XYZ file of C-alpha atoms in Angstrom:
686
model
C 5.970 16.530 5.475
C 2.170 16.229 5.828
C 0.866 18.389 8.689
C -2.412 18.425 10.595
C -4.188 21.760 10.950
C -7.947 21.878 11.511
C -9.279 25.022 13.227
C -12.835 26.284 13.458
C -14.828 29.289 14.520
C -18.409 30.533 14.744
C -18.995 33.689 12.697
C -21.291 36.239 14.328
C -22.828 39.459 13.076
C -20.781 41.385 15.690
C -16.999 41.031 15.254
C -15.182 39.802 18.374
C -12.067 41.768 17.406
C -13.628 45.179 16.648
C -17.095 44.966 18.174
C -18.485 46.314 14.890
C -21.173 44.747 12.698
C -19.911 42.219 10.106
C -21.575 41.039 6.899
C -21.570 37.344 5.860
C -21.128 38.638 2.278
C -17.797 40.233 3.278
C -16.574 36.974 4.808
C -17.640 34.939 1.759
C -16.106 37.482 -0.662
C -12.760 37.436 1.175
C -12.538 33.646 1.000
C -13.908 33.116 -2.520
C -12.249 36.069 -4.290
C -15.648 36.944 -5.837
C -17.296 40.351 -5.836
C -20.440 40.037 -3.668
C -23.126 42.638 -2.886
C -24.919 42.772 0.479
C -28.586 43.459 -0.343
C -29.215 44.989 3.118
C -27.181 48.149 2.455
C -26.227 47.548 -1.201
C -22.553 47.495 -0.212
C -20.155 45.577 -2.507
C -17.222 43.500 -1.202
C -14.236 42.422 -3.300
C -10.778 41.314 -2.197
C -8.303 40.852 -5.022
C -6.083 37.773 -4.867
C -3.028 37.089 -7.057
C -3.970 33.426 -7.269
C -7.694 32.860 -7.693
C -9.160 30.438 -5.126
C -10.820 27.227 -6.317
C -14.420 27.445 -5.123
C -17.402 25.120 -4.956
C -20.737 25.017 -3.139
C -22.085 21.667 -1.939
C -25.622 21.295 -0.585
C -27.992 18.543 0.595
C -30.501 17.282 -1.958
C -33.494 19.006 -0.323
C -31.848 22.473 -0.322
C -33.298 25.001 -2.822
C -31.455 25.692 -6.088
C -30.640 29.297 -5.165
C -28.077 28.186 -2.545
C -25.652 27.275 -5.350
C -25.300 31.007 -6.117
C -22.859 32.399 -3.522
C -24.392 35.881 -3.393
C -27.942 34.504 -3.058
C -26.825 32.016 -0.404
C -25.283 34.505 2.018
C -27.922 37.185 1.383
C -30.472 34.495 2.268
C -28.568 33.796 5.483
C -28.339 37.555 6.185
C -32.120 37.912 5.970
C -33.041 34.892 8.100
C -30.510 35.618 10.892
C -32.141 38.878 12.028
C -30.820 39.351 15.567
C -28.073 41.983 15.947
C -25.735 39.387 17.510
C -26.875 36.366 15.454
C -24.496 33.604 14.395
C -24.568 33.368 10.619
C -21.923 30.723 9.753
C -19.549 28.116 11.061
C -16.121 28.150 9.398
C -13.193 25.732 9.283
C -9.645 26.382 8.076
C -7.932 23.130 7.090
C -4.368 22.488 5.833
C -4.037 20.306 2.712
C -1.163 17.798 2.404
C 1.432 19.151 -0.066
C 2.363 15.551 -0.952
C -0.900 15.187 -2.925
C -1.434 16.595 -6.406
C -3.802 19.535 -6.941
C -6.534 17.227 -8.299
C -6.118 14.849 -5.367
C -6.285 17.747 -2.883
C -9.534 18.989 -4.423
C -11.088 15.539 -4.512
C -10.131 14.985 -0.844
C -11.609 18.377 0.147
C -14.961 17.814 -1.554
C -15.280 14.234 -0.342
C -14.571 15.235 3.256
C -16.946 18.247 3.224
C -19.764 16.176 1.762
C -19.393 13.360 4.303
C -18.751 15.589 7.339
C -21.109 18.505 6.716
C -23.433 18.207 3.702
C -24.697 14.746 4.643
C -25.701 16.270 8.020
C -27.799 18.948 6.271
C -25.442 21.926 5.966
C -24.632 23.964 2.867
C -20.830 24.102 2.421
C -19.186 27.065 0.666
C -15.628 25.884 -0.070
C -12.633 27.969 -1.113
C -9.206 26.374 -1.681
C -6.318 28.851 -1.301
C -2.893 28.377 -2.907
C -1.368 31.830 -2.333
C 1.540 30.123 -0.549
C 2.816 26.970 -2.306
C 4.012 25.585 1.034
C 0.649 26.175 2.689
C -2.257 24.984 0.512
C -5.452 25.005 2.596
C -9.182 25.364 2.309
C -11.837 27.448 4.066
C -15.358 26.149 4.328
C -18.238 28.376 5.486
C -21.242 26.377 6.648
C -24.836 27.354 7.256
C -25.863 27.104 10.930
C -29.579 26.694 10.209
C -30.987 23.518 8.573
C -33.370 23.403 5.611
C -36.787 21.783 5.813
C -37.668 19.047 3.325
C -39.640 21.585 1.250
C -36.544 23.796 0.838
C -37.572 26.449 3.356
C -35.363 27.507 6.258
C -35.754 25.402 9.395
C -35.224 26.446 13.025
C -31.952 26.185 14.931
C -33.588 25.460 18.301
C -36.970 25.163 19.989
C -38.231 25.881 23.498
C -39.192 23.108 25.892
C -40.989 24.645 28.869
C -40.229 23.556 32.430
C -43.230 22.124 34.298
C -43.732 21.223 37.932
C -45.169 17.907 39.197
C -48.721 19.170 38.650
C -47.959 20.144 35.050
C -47.912 23.882 35.684
C -45.339 26.214 34.153
C -42.346 27.077 36.298
C -41.530 30.778 36.266
C -38.035 32.281 36.192
C -36.840 35.171 38.444
C -38.430 37.691 36.073
C -41.788 35.995 36.289
C -41.589 34.573 32.781
C -42.113 30.954 31.821
C -38.822 29.069 32.233
C -37.713 26.809 29.404
C -34.935 24.611 28.101
C -33.292 25.436 24.756
C -33.340 22.260 22.619
C -31.204 22.418 19.474
C -32.673 20.810 16.373
C -29.250 19.617 15.138
C -26.122 18.210 16.787
C -23.831 20.568 14.885
C -22.736 22.369 18.082
C -21.987 19.125 19.913
C -18.385 18.873 21.121
C -18.201 15.157 20.280
C -19.369 15.865 16.723
C -16.583 18.431 16.339
C -14.086 15.801 17.534
C -15.496 13.333 15.010
C -14.916 15.882 12.203
C -11.282 16.309 13.280
C -10.822 12.537 13.347
C -12.552 12.064 9.977
C -10.207 14.593 8.340
C -7.150 12.669 9.594
C -8.617 9.347 8.413
C -9.573 10.670 4.952
C -6.176 12.313 4.469
C -4.269 9.201 5.532
C -6.410 7.104 3.175
C -5.518 9.375 0.234
C -1.818 9.388 1.186
C -1.761 5.586 1.390
C -3.669 5.109 -1.891
C -1.098 7.329 -3.618
C 1.895 5.406 -2.162
C 2.950 8.275 0.115
C 4.561 7.079 3.325
C 3.203 9.893 5.524
C 0.367 10.095 8.046
C -1.288 12.807 10.113
C -3.130 12.569 13.437
C -5.960 14.593 14.948
C -4.665 13.763 18.444
C -2.557 16.204 20.424
C 1.111 15.454 21.111
C 0.174 14.761 24.739
C -2.518 12.243 23.753
C -0.054 10.547 21.396
C 2.616 10.303 24.101
C 4.881 12.776 22.306
C 6.852 15.078 24.585
C 7.401 17.719 21.932
C 5.438 20.990 21.935
C 3.077 21.577 18.997
C 3.683 24.513 16.684
C 0.870 26.929 15.863
C -0.604 27.707 12.466
C 1.395 30.592 11.003
C -0.753 31.565 8.043
C 0.003 33.502 4.888
C 0.110 36.981 6.471
C 2.612 35.981 9.166
C 4.947 34.383 6.614
C 4.774 37.419 4.350
C 5.704 39.672 7.303
C 8.831 37.582 7.942
C 9.757 37.664 4.241
C 9.441 41.465 4.258
C 11.777 41.795 7.245
C 9.009 42.379 9.805
C 8.680 40.375 13.005
C 5.742 37.994 13.338
C 4.865 36.724 16.824
C 3.497 33.502 15.344
C 6.620 32.701 13.314
C 8.889 33.705 16.234
C 6.921 31.451 18.592
C 7.289 28.504 16.197
C 11.068 29.085 15.947
C 11.396 28.817 19.736
C 9.185 25.717 19.791
C 11.365 24.060 17.134
C 14.517 24.759 19.185
C 12.877 23.219 22.243
C 11.662 20.222 20.256
C 15.166 19.602 18.897
C 16.445 19.285 22.467
C 13.589 16.913 23.297
C 14.317 14.916 20.119
C 17.983 14.521 21.082
C 16.941 13.303 24.538
C 14.483 10.850 23.018
C 17.208 9.462 20.744
C 19.438 8.985 23.780
C 16.626 7.206 25.631
C 15.936 4.992 22.600
C 19.612 4.070 22.362
C 19.707 3.284 26.058
C 16.546 1.149 25.755
C 18.081 -0.643 22.790
C 21.177 -1.474 24.821
C 19.015 -2.787 27.678
C 16.981 -4.751 25.142
C 20.102 -6.288 23.652
C 21.311 -7.314 27.093
C 18.209 -9.461 27.592
C 18.448 -11.419 24.326
C 21.667 -10.850 22.414
C 24.106 -12.767 20.265
C 27.055 -13.910 22.377
C 30.096 -14.839 20.341
C 33.152 -15.984 22.224
C 36.348 -13.842 21.931
C 37.870 -16.501 19.652
C 34.748 -16.600 17.428
C 34.825 -12.788 17.125
C 38.473 -12.914 16.057
C 37.796 -15.631 13.463
C 34.837 -13.671 12.025
C 37.014 -10.554 11.853
C 39.731 -12.468 9.958
C 37.135 -13.954 7.564
C 35.688 -10.485 6.900
C 39.154 -9.138 6.036
C 39.886 -11.980 3.615
C 36.454 -11.785 1.961
C 36.704 -7.961 1.973
C 33.142 -7.543 3.170
C 31.071 -7.231 6.327
C 30.200 -10.726 7.496
C 26.691 -11.558 8.650
C 24.183 -14.252 7.740
C 22.674 -12.245 4.883
C 26.010 -11.277 3.305
C 27.484 -14.797 3.388
C 24.300 -16.254 1.825
C 24.531 -13.665 -0.939
C 28.224 -14.407 -1.506
C 27.508 -18.165 -1.646
C 25.023 -17.560 -4.438
C 27.509 -15.378 -6.326
C 30.238 -18.025 -6.034
C 27.872 -20.765 -7.278
C 26.984 -18.682 -10.340
C 30.647 -17.848 -10.944
C 31.665 -21.506 -10.772
C 28.823 -22.473 -13.116
C 29.835 -19.828 -15.671
C 33.410 -21.134 -16.010
C 32.923 -24.891 -15.623
C 32.703 -25.539 -19.395
C 35.479 -23.128 -20.384
C 38.866 -24.443 -21.502
C 41.280 -25.482 -18.800
C 44.026 -22.869 -18.517
C 45.926 -20.912 -15.890
C 43.206 -18.254 -15.597
C 40.497 -20.854 -14.972
C 42.682 -22.578 -12.362
C 43.229 -19.298 -10.522
C 39.509 -18.561 -10.519
C 38.604 -22.035 -9.230
C 41.279 -21.723 -6.511
C 39.856 -18.391 -5.396
C 36.290 -19.768 -5.423
C 37.349 -22.751 -3.325
C 39.170 -20.490 -0.839
C 36.129 -18.250 -0.395
C 33.822 -21.269 -0.078
C 35.995 -22.577 2.767
C 35.933 -19.180 4.495
C 32.132 -19.040 4.196
C 31.881 -22.594 5.548
C 33.957 -21.527 8.588
C 31.723 -18.472 9.123
C 28.586 -20.615 8.932
C 30.023 -23.015 11.520
C 30.588 -20.086 13.894
C 27.025 -18.839 13.396
C 25.753 -22.403 13.840
C 27.640 -22.857 17.136
C 26.528 -19.488 18.503
C 22.891 -20.071 17.471
C 22.912 -23.548 18.992
C 24.145 -22.161 22.348
C 21.458 -19.464 22.245
C 18.645 -21.981 21.589
C 19.890 -24.503 24.185
C 19.998 -21.724 26.796
C 16.635 -20.116 25.997
C 14.652 -23.084 24.579
C 15.897 -26.102 26.565
C 12.989 -28.363 25.520
C 13.501 -27.911 21.764
C 15.417 -30.499 19.752
C 18.150 -28.202 18.409
C 19.715 -30.987 16.306
C 16.608 -31.211 14.120
C 16.883 -27.548 13.115
C 18.664 -26.366 9.982
C 21.142 -23.487 10.189
C 18.618 -21.126 8.554
C 15.963 -22.091 11.101
C 18.342 -21.607 14.027
C 19.373 -18.184 12.811
C 15.784 -17.070 12.223
C 14.760 -18.257 15.720
C 17.613 -16.257 17.250
C 16.849 -13.152 15.177
C 13.093 -13.229 15.892
C 13.685 -13.754 19.621
C 16.030 -10.749 19.736
C 13.655 -8.689 17.567
C 10.595 -9.480 19.769
C 12.611 -9.383 22.993
C 10.613 -12.406 24.123
C 10.600 -16.187 23.683
C 8.772 -17.587 20.666
C 5.526 -19.495 21.089
C 4.889 -22.930 19.566
C 2.907 -21.331 16.718
C 5.730 -18.877 16.019
C 8.202 -21.772 15.859
C 6.028 -23.523 13.266
C 5.862 -20.254 11.333
C 9.672 -20.018 11.340
C 9.892 -23.488 9.796
C 7.399 -22.552 7.060
C 9.092 -19.221 6.306
C 12.557 -20.761 6.014
C 11.261 -23.574 3.822
C 9.379 -21.135 1.576
C 12.401 -18.787 1.308
C 14.768 -21.626 0.406
C 12.287 -22.959 -2.110
C 12.103 -19.553 -3.790
C 15.927 -19.361 -3.896
C 16.044 -22.743 -5.656
C 13.400 -21.577 -8.125
C 15.258 -18.331 -8.843
C 18.427 -20.326 -9.408
C 16.703 -22.283 -12.163
C 14.456 -19.657 -13.693
C 14.967 -16.199 -15.117
C 11.277 -15.335 -14.970
C 8.776 -17.458 -13.043
C 5.819 -15.576 -14.543
C 6.689 -16.599 -18.086
C 7.817 -20.052 -16.947
C 4.412 -20.886 -15.422
C 2.704 -19.893 -18.648
C 4.933 -21.867 -20.997
C 6.341 -24.861 -19.063
C 4.122 -27.577 -20.539
C 4.673 -26.428 -24.119
C 8.435 -26.196 -23.553
C 8.567 -29.692 -22.071
C 6.581 -31.102 -25.004
C 8.976 -29.415 -27.440
C 12.072 -30.800 -25.654
C 10.626 -34.329 -25.414
C 9.717 -34.178 -29.101
C 13.199 -32.914 -30.035
C 14.804 -35.670 -27.949
C 12.699 -38.384 -29.609
C 13.627 -37.123 -33.109
C 17.322 -36.848 -32.242
C 17.448 -40.313 -30.671
C 15.784 -41.725 -33.783
C 18.296 -39.905 -35.986
C 21.240 -41.189 -33.898
C 19.843 -44.730 -33.820
C 19.500 -44.855 -30.057
C 17.248 -47.758 -29.080
C 15.443 -48.212 -25.776
C 16.083 -51.992 -25.886
C 19.878 -51.591 -26.131
C 20.156 -48.082 -24.766
C 23.741 -48.088 -23.420
C 25.427 -49.616 -26.470
C 23.576 -47.444 -28.989
C 24.274 -44.375 -26.826
C 28.049 -45.067 -26.846
C 28.001 -45.648 -30.586
C 26.170 -42.343 -31.159
C 28.709 -40.497 -28.967
C 31.597 -41.788 -31.097
C 30.005 -41.365 -34.525
C 28.146 -38.058 -34.024
C 29.858 -36.118 -31.190
C 28.198 -32.745 -31.995
C 24.678 -34.156 -32.185
C 25.362 -36.280 -29.101
C 26.371 -33.097 -27.233
C 23.082 -31.526 -28.339
C 21.193 -34.586 -27.020
C 22.965 -34.264 -23.663
C 21.915 -30.626 -23.438
C 18.294 -31.511 -24.226
C 18.276 -34.208 -21.521
C 19.849 -31.781 -19.005
C 17.394 -29.016 -19.868
C 14.457 -31.397 -19.637
C 15.571 -32.548 -16.179
C 15.989 -28.971 -14.988
C 12.567 -28.005 -16.333
C 10.924 -30.914 -14.503
C 12.771 -29.972 -11.319
C 11.806 -26.299 -11.670
C 8.171 -27.205 -12.318
C 8.089 -29.400 -9.200
C 9.714 -26.664 -7.107
C 7.333 -24.015 -8.416
C 4.350 -26.276 -7.804
C 5.513 -26.853 -4.246
C 6.022 -23.127 -3.674
C 2.574 -22.271 -5.043
C 0.990 -25.022 -2.937
C 2.526 -23.489 0.206
C 1.336 -19.990 -0.684
C -2.190 -21.056 -1.689
C -2.589 -23.172 1.459
C -1.737 -20.084 3.520
C -3.914 -17.642 1.566
C -6.763 -19.950 0.501
C -7.041 -22.783 3.067
C -10.406 -23.930 1.643
C -9.125 -24.352 -1.912
C -7.932 -27.826 -2.906
C -4.589 -27.126 -4.612
C -4.471 -30.658 -6.016
C -7.321 -29.739 -8.374
C -5.492 -26.707 -9.795
C -3.104 -26.701 -12.734
C 0.210 -24.845 -12.440
C -1.230 -22.187 -14.735
C -4.276 -21.712 -12.477
C -2.089 -21.543 -9.375
C -0.055 -18.796 -11.029
C -3.247 -16.859 -11.861
C -4.442 -17.106 -8.248
C -1.086 -16.027 -6.781
C -0.649 -13.116 -9.210
C -4.261 -12.070 -8.619
C -3.511 -11.934 -4.896
C -0.321 -9.936 -5.535
C -2.157 -7.561 -7.876
C -5.129 -6.789 -5.613
C -2.942 -6.996 -2.469
C -5.395 -9.314 -0.733
C -6.837 -12.819 -1.173
C -9.572 -12.958 -3.820
C -12.998 -14.300 -2.813
C -16.061 -15.060 -4.901
C -17.927 -12.277 -3.082
C -15.172 -9.698 -3.679
C -14.730 -10.353 -7.423
C -17.372 -7.801 -8.596
C -15.664 -4.984 -6.635
C -11.986 -5.839 -7.157
C -9.928 -2.716 -7.708
C -6.256 -1.735 -7.396
C -5.689 1.631 -9.086
C -7.694 4.850 -9.263
C -8.774 6.218 -12.654
C -6.060 8.907 -12.390
C -3.408 6.268 -11.661
C -4.634 4.128 -14.547
C -4.283 7.074 -16.936
C -0.783 7.781 -15.632
C 0.384 4.154 -15.940
C -1.122 3.712 -19.429
C 0.708 6.853 -20.577
C 4.011 5.617 -19.143
C 3.589 2.076 -20.536
C 2.897 3.328 -24.062
C 5.447 6.160 -24.066
C 8.490 5.459 -26.233
C 10.715 7.543 -23.926
C 13.350 5.296 -22.334
C 12.758 6.986 -18.961
C 9.107 5.884 -18.837
C 9.873 2.448 -17.394
C 12.125 4.063 -14.811
C 9.295 6.428 -13.899
C 6.865 3.533 -13.459
C 9.315 1.858 -11.091
C 9.684 5.118 -9.180
C 6.009 6.128 -9.004
C 4.533 2.612 -8.741
C 7.279 0.413 -7.220
C 4.951 -2.597 -6.826
C 3.905 -2.639 -10.486
C 5.210 -5.928 -11.984
C 6.329 -4.845 -15.440
C 7.758 -8.234 -16.401
C 4.697 -10.206 -15.345
C 2.263 -10.868 -18.235
C -0.561 -11.819 -15.873
C -0.140 -8.642 -13.798
C -0.243 -6.573 -16.972
C -3.314 -8.507 -18.108
C -5.129 -7.771 -14.820
C -4.184 -4.094 -15.068
C -5.465 -3.795 -18.650
C -8.705 -5.497 -17.654
C -9.194 -3.155 -14.685
C -8.751 -0.204 -17.059
C -11.318 -1.809 -19.390
C -13.859 -1.848 -16.547
C -13.293 1.903 -16.133
C -13.112 2.684 -19.853
C -16.072 5.081 -19.723
C -14.259 7.152 -17.083
C -10.911 7.329 -18.917
C -10.072 10.198 -21.305
C -10.552 9.247 -24.975
C -6.847 9.711 -25.854
C -5.974 7.279 -23.033
C -8.555 4.737 -24.250
C -6.908 4.693 -27.705
C -3.557 3.855 -26.065
C -4.923 0.859 -24.174
C -4.566 -1.497 -27.146
C -0.831 -0.748 -27.246
C -0.521 -2.573 -23.914
C 0.033 -6.195 -24.896
C 0.860 -8.671 -22.101
C 1.155 -11.347 -24.809
C 4.448 -9.808 -26.001
C 6.106 -10.522 -22.638
C 5.572 -14.268 -22.840
C 8.407 -15.203 -25.188
C 8.961 -16.794 -28.587
C 5.903 -17.667 -30.724
C 6.211 -21.425 -30.119
C 5.783 -21.109 -26.363
C 3.248 -18.307 -26.106
C 0.338 -18.792 -23.695
C -3.061 -19.269 -25.298
C -4.798 -17.921 -22.188
C -2.918 -14.606 -22.222
C -3.413 -14.343 -25.987
C -7.143 -15.099 -25.749
C -7.658 -12.655 -22.855
C -5.776 -9.904 -24.668
C -7.678 -10.475 -27.914
C -10.996 -10.333 -26.074
C -10.010 -7.112 -24.260
C -8.899 -5.494 -27.524
C -12.265 -6.448 -29.031
C -14.099 -4.761 -26.153
C -11.956 -1.629 -26.616
C -12.733 -1.557 -30.362
C -16.434 -2.032 -29.642
C -16.419 0.850 -27.164
C -14.508 3.277 -29.394
C -16.652 2.498 -32.455
C -20.055 2.462 -30.735
C -19.264 4.901 -27.918
C -21.017 2.469 -25.624
C -21.402 3.547 -22.011
C -22.181 0.015 -20.868
C -18.882 -1.823 -20.585
C -18.331 -5.292 -19.119
C -19.003 -4.557 -15.427
C -16.861 -7.434 -14.184
C -14.239 -7.368 -16.930
C -12.676 -10.294 -18.749
C -10.187 -11.754 -16.277
C -12.559 -11.824 -13.312
C -14.343 -14.715 -14.968
C -11.007 -16.523 -14.966
C -10.590 -15.996 -11.202
C -14.199 -16.973 -10.579
C -13.720 -20.192 -12.536
C -10.718 -21.124 -10.386
C -12.444 -20.441 -7.074
C -15.837 -21.837 -8.067
C -16.272 -25.584 -7.522
C -12.624 -25.889 -6.417
C -13.285 -25.317 -2.732
C -14.137 -27.885 -0.102
C -17.873 -28.410 0.115
C -17.936 -27.461 3.769
C -15.742 -26.210 6.561
C -16.211 -29.526 8.383
C -14.887 -31.483 5.401
C -11.920 -29.118 5.220
C -11.138 -29.666 8.908
C -11.509 -33.459 8.570
C -9.188 -33.516 5.560
C -6.695 -31.352 7.414
C -6.618 -33.775 10.340
C -6.188 -36.751 8.029
C -3.079 -35.233 6.468
C -1.430 -35.257 9.968
C 0.943 -32.385 9.211
C 4.366 -32.734 10.875
C 4.697 -29.821 13.294
C 6.551 -30.847 16.461
C 9.810 -32.298 15.157
C 11.728 -29.674 17.115
C 10.591 -30.775 20.563
C 12.503 -33.217 22.735
C 10.565 -32.705 25.981
C 7.283 -31.449 27.370
C 5.710 -28.269 26.067
C 6.880 -25.008 27.542
């Protein structure tokens, strides 16, 4: 579990613990694992570590070159901070999320330190410690004095003398000129410290999200977050080692007691949540009559499954597929038994749906008396009931319209899935497949002597004389009809989605193929694509690209399984998705390792499309062009790759000149379409 630990301290020449002088070289040597020599007394410091820290020095652009040498840096600090009690460094100790890889942890550390500290003018001496696998963390020692633009040391503060109304110096109790201390930086400001704590949480959460890790951390205290549990304290490596060696550590013991207390609080919170849930259910809850409950219980026993709306819809689909699979088999006792069982289960499901319909109708009549309940479908009624219970409040008019659209879209997708095995391939090949079927039908009708002028008589004659070929003709006609129906359904579904995501795009001007590109592009980049965003479109990091390319081109049978596990949203069966991924990798080709670049050509979205007759020219052309760019890069070692890739031109072509010329025209056209929205109302608005 990702934890938040971000502690800081000011390092002074006099140790707070011992009261003895302390060298900045000793502190830097302990954290870096390097041997460092203090030039003041020529004393060497070295602290051996079993696992060498990962170290790096970051500095602002105007800092002198010598700061990148650790020994020179802290000797320079030692010389400039001359006072016996001078502050020589600010240090932070920060826990790294164990969910991230080592490379990701390092990248996060450097990015945070640069943005938080270096960009403000500090030199950051970073040391990442991994002595304890469960407690990776980094220390960063920061200079407390800024550098001037010429690379010389600046001042930490200046004096601003106090003057009276006549402009004369005001004297303090010792007779000396009184002054204000004005710091030249805001590095000691409490609000700045809070901003660093917040920035660390934000950066970490960004990295966790980008790497599909469902964890977050917060810089806020439990009290500020409304959490009743007590926070644990940072144990550290030494404390854990003491416990492992059988010694007692106050820090570890304290955390054990806190965890016991928090468990009690957690149990109480669960009880409160359960109680709140019960109260919540009492306000808006399903209310089946005793007889309805008994009937549902009997239906569940006969169907041998838990009965709810989702399960009966799933079972209906299964029964439809079962019936379809046996309808053309020979009539025998086994088929009769199966059909009898299917019919029995269909009747039971019908009874269950009637109960849900009656209960939902009562709920809507009671809570939404002005809505026309008879105009609602069963799916709409059920969704209204479920959303009302989920929100624990009545739905608004806009939410009702949204329910209608969601139900319609869901049902449309179910119809499409019932007709298609793969919508991605279907959208690419539909027109070619229809042309092939129409051509086959024309040839077969000519061969069978079927005439359009005397269609019925020639059809009957063909059925008697050539039964096998006539059966083939029937199949072609059936398949053609289903393809037309599927194309219409898919078009309608895409129109709904594009209208929601791209209200200014005229869907009537787009082909089915272009609609598919736009929808898949939105799914790939996880946001609507705009003309302005096209140059910066990005989905995966360079590290993720390398990982996915390796898995896609690996012949190990577990590779696909690993892609599904590591990148669950990656659409392996979608040629367009694969095409967009390959093109994104092409735009980063100069950042990818050479052995990964050579594997890129093995990724071929074209192979997913299907048989050679129905392959998509667009996917083939895009893939050929990308392979050409890869060859050009590997042969010429060019560092100037297509900055916008190959497929972005495709997206730009769809969005360009396909939008309404103005927002006003869009609004006028929208009004003219007079969309039906209030069919559910039978009275005045609530």
